[in-house]
PDB file of C-alpha atoms in Angstrom:
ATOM      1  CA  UNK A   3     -38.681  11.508 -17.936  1.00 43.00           C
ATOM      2  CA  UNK A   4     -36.191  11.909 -15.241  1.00 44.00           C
ATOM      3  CA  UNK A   5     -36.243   7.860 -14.723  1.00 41.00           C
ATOM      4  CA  UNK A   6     -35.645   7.528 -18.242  1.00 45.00           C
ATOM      5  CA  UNK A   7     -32.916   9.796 -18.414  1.00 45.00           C
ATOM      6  CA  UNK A   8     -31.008   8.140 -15.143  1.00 46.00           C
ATOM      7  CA  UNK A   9     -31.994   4.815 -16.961  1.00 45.00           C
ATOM      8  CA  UNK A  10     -29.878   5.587 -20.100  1.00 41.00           C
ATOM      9  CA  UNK A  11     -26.951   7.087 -18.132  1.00 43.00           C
ATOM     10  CA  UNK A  12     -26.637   3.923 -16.090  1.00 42.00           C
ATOM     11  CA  UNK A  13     -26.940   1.823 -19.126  1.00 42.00           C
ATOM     12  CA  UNK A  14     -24.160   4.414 -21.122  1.00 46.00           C
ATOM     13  CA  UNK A  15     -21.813   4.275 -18.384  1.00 46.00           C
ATOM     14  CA  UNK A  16     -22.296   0.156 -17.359  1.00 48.00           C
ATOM     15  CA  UNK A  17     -21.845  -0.300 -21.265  1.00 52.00           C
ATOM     16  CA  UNK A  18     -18.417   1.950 -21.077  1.00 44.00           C
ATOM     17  CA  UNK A  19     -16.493   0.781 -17.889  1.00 43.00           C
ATOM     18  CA  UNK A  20     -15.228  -2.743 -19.197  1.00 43.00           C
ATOM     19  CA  UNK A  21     -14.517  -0.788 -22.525  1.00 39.00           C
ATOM     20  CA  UNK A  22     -12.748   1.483 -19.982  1.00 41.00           C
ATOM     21  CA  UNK A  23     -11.104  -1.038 -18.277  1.00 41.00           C
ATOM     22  CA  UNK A  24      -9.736  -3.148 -21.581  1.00 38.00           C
ATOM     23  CA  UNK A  25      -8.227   0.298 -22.096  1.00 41.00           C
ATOM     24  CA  UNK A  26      -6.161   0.930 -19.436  1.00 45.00           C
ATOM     25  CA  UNK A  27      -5.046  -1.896 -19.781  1.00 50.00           C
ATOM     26  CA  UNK A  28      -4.060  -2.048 -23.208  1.00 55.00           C
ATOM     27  CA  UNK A  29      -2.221   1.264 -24.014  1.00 71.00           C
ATOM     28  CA  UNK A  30       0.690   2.165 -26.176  1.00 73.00           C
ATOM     29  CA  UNK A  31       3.381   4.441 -24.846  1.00 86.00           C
ATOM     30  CA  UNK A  32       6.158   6.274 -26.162  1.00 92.00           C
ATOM     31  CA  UNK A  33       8.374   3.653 -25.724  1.00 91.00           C
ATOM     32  CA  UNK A  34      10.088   2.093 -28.738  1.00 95.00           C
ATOM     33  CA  UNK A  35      11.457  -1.355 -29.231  1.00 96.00           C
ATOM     34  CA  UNK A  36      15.332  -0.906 -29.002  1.00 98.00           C
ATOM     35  CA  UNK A  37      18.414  -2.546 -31.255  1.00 98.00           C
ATOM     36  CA  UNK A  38      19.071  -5.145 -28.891  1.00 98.00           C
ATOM     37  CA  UNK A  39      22.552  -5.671 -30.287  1.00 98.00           C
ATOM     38  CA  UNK A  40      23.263  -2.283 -29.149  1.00 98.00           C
ATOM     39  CA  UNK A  41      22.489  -3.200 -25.275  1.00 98.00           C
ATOM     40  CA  UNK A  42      24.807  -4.843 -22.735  1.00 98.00           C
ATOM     41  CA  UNK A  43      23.750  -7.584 -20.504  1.00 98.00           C
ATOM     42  CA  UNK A  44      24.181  -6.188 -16.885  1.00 98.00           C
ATOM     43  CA  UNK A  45      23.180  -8.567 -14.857  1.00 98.00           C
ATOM     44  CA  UNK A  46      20.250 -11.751 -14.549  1.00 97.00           C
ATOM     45  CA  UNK A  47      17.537 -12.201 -11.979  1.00 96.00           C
ATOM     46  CA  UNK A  48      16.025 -15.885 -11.500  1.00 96.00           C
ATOM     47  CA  UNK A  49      12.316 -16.013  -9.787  1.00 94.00           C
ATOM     48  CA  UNK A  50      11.579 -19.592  -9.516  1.00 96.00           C
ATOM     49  CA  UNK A  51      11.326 -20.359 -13.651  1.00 96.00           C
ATOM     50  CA  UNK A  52      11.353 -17.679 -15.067  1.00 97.00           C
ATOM     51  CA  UNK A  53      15.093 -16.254 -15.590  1.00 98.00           C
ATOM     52  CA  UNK A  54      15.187 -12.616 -16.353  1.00 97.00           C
ATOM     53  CA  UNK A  55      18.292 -10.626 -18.136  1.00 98.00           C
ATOM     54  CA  UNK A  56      18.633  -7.024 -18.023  1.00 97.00           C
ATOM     55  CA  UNK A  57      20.069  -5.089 -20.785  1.00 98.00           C
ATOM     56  CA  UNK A  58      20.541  -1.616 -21.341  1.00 98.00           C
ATOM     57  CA  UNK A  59      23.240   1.263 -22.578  1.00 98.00           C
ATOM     58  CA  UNK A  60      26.756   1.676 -22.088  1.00 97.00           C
ATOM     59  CA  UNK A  61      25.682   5.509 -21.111  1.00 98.00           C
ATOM     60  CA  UNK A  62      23.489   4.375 -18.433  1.00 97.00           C
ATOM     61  CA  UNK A  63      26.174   2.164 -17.115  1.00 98.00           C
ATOM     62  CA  UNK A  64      28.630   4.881 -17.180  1.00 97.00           C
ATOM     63  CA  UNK A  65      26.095   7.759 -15.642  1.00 97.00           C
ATOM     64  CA  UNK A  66      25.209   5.430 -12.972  1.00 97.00           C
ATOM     65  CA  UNK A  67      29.014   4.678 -12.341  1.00 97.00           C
ATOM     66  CA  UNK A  68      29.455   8.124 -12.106  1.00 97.00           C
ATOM     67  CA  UNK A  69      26.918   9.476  -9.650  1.00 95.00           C
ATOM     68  CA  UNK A  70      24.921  10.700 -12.593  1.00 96.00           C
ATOM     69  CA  UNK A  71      21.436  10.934 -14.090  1.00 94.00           C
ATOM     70  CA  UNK A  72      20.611   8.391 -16.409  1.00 96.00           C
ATOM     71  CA  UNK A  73      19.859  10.531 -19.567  1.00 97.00           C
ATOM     72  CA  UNK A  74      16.934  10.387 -21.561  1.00 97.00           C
ATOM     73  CA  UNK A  75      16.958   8.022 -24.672  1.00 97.00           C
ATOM     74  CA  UNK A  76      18.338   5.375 -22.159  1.00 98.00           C
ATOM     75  CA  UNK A  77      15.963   1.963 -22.925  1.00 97.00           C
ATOM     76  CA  UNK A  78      16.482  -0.796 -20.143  1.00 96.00           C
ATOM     77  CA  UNK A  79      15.221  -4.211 -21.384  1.00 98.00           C
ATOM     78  CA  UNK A  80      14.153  -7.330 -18.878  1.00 96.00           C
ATOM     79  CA  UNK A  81      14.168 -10.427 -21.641  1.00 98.00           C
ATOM     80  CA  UNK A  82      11.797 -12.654 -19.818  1.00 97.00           C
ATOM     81  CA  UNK A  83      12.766 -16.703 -20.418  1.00 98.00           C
ATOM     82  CA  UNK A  84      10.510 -18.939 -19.321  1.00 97.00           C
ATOM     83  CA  UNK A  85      10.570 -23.301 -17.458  1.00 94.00           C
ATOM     84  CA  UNK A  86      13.852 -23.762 -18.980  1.00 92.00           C
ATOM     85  CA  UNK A  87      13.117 -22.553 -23.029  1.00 95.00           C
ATOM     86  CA  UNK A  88      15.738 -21.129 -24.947  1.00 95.00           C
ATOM     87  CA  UNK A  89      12.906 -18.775 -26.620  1.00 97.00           C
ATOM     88  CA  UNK A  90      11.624 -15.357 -25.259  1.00 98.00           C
ATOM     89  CA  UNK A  91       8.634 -15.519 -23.335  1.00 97.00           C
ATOM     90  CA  UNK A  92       8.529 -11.636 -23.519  1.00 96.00           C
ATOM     91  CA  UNK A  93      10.291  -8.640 -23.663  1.00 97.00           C
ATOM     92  CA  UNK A  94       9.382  -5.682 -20.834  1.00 94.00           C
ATOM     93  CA  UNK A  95      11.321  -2.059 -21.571  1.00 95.00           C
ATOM     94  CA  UNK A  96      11.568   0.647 -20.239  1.00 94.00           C
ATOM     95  CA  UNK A  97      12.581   4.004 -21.667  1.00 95.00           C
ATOM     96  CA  UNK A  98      13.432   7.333 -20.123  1.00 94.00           C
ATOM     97  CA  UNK A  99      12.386  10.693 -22.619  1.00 93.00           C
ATOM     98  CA  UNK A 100      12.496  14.339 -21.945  1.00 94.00           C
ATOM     99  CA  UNK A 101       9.039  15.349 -20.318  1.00 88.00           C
ATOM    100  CA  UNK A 102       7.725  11.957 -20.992  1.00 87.00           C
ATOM    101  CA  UNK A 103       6.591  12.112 -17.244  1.00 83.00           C
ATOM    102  CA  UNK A 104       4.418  15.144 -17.808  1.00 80.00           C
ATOM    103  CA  UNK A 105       1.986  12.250 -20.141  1.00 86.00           C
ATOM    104  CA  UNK A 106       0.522  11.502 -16.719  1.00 82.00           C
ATOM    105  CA  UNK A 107      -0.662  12.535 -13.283  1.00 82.00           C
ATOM    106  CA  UNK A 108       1.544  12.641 -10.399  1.00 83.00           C
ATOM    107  CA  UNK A 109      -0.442   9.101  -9.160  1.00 81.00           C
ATOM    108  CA  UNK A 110       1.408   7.333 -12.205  1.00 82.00           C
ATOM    109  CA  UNK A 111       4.491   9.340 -12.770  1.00 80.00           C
ATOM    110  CA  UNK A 112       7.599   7.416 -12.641  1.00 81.00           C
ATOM    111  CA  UNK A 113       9.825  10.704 -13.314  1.00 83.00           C
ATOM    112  CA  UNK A 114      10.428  10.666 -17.416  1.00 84.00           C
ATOM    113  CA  UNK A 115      10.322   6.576 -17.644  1.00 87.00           C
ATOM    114  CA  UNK A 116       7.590   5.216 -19.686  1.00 85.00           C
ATOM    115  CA  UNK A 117       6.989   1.555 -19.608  1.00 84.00           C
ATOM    116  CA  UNK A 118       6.062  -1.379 -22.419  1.00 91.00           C
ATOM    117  CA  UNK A 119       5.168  -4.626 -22.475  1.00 92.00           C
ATOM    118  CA  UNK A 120       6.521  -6.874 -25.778  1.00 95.00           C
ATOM    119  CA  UNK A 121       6.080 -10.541 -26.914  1.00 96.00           C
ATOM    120  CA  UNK A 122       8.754 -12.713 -28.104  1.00 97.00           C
ATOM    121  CA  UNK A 123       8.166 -12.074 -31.790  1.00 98.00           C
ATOM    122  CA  UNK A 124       8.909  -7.911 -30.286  1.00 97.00           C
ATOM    123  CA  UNK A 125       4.728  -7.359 -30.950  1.00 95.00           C
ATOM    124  CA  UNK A 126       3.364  -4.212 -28.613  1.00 93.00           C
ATOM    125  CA  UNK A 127       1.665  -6.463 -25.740  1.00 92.00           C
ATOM    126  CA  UNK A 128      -1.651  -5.240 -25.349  1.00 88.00           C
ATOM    127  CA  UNK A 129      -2.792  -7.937 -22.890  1.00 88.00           C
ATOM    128  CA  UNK A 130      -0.656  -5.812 -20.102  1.00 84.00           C
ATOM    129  CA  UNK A 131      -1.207  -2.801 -18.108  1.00 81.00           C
ATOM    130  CA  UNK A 132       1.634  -0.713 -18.001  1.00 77.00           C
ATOM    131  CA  UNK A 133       0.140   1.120 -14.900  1.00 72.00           C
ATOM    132  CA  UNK A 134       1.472  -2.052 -13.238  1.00 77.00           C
ATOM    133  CA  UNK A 135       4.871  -1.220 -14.280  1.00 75.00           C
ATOM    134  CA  UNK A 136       4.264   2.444 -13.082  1.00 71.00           C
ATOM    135  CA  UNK A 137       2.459   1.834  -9.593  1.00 77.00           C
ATOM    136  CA  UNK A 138       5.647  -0.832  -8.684  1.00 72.00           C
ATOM    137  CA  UNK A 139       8.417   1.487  -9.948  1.00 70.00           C
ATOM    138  CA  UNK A 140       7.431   4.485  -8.120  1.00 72.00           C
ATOM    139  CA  UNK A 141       8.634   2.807  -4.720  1.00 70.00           C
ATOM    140  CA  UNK A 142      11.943   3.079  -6.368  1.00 77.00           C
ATOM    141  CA  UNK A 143      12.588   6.690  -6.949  1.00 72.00           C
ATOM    142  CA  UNK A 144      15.574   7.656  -5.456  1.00 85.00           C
ATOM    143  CA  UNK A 145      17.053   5.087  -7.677  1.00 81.00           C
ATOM    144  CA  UNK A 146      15.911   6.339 -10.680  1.00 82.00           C
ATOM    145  CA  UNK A 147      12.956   3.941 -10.934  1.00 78.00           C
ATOM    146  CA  UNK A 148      14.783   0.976 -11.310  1.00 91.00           C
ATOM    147  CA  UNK A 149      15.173  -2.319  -9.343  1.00 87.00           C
ATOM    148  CA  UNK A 150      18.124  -2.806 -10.264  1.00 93.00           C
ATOM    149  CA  UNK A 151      20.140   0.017 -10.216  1.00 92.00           C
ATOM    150  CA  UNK A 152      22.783  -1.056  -7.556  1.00 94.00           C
ATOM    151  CA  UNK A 153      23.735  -3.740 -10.599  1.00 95.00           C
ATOM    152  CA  UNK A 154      24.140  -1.039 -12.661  1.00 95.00           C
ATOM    153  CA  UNK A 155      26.555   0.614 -10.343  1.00 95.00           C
ATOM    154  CA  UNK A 156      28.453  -2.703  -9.766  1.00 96.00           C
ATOM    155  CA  UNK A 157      28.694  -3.384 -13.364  1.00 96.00           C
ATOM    156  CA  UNK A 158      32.244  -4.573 -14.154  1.00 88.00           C
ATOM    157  CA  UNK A 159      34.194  -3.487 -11.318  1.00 73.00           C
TER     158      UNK A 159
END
């Protein structure tokens, strides 16, 4: 009996890890897709072909300017172009929410940012694992998470 029972656990759990796995890979956050129109365009990144412009707030901008936090609500888009098209490959955003760190352990915490992946046509991209995002941000904590916050701070001055 005790075979059997081992037997069936093994099975039950081999049956559950790539079920697992698909979904870690493909969850939904808190993050929302933003008003684009409503962004500014801070600065662009080019990584061989794929050309990369970051957008977010004119409150960021100014906090960042300023020495401050960047408050919660802030979204911060990378609109990912791909070999040259004038269409979106994808969209990647980040948003920052009150307590939204507290939504996961201290090994994927990224203070109150949350992270989403988005296709051109703005559809949630569940092909992505935003613990990517997470595990890659975290190196960047004393600038609020972000790669690019010194562009922030250089903004238009």
């Amino acid at each position: 009996m005790t075979f059997s029972l081992r037997r069936l656990a093994l099975v039950a759990a081999l049956g559950v890890t790539p079920f697992a796995a698909w979904w870690a890979a493909a969850e939904e956050t808190r993050v929302t897709f933003p008003d684009l129109d409503a962004l500014i365009h801070y600065t662009t990144v080019t990584r061989g072909n794929v050309v990369e412009h970051m957008l977010t707030t004119q409150e960021a901008i100014d906090a960042v300017q300023a020495g401050q936090p960047i408050p919660a609500g802030t979204h911060v888009v990378l609109v990912d172009y791909r070999d040259g098209s004038d269409e979106v490959y994808r969209y990647l955003v980040m948003q920052k929410g009150e307590g939204w760190g507290d939504d996961f352990d201290e090994r994927r915490r990224t203070g109150d940012w949350q992270f989403q992946f988005y296709w051109g046509d703005r559809s949630i991209n569940m092909d992505e694992n935003t613990a990517r995002c997470q595990r890659c941000h975290q190196s960047r904590a004393s600038s609020d998470y972000m790669y690019t916050y010194n562009d922030l701070r250089r903004f238009g001055q």
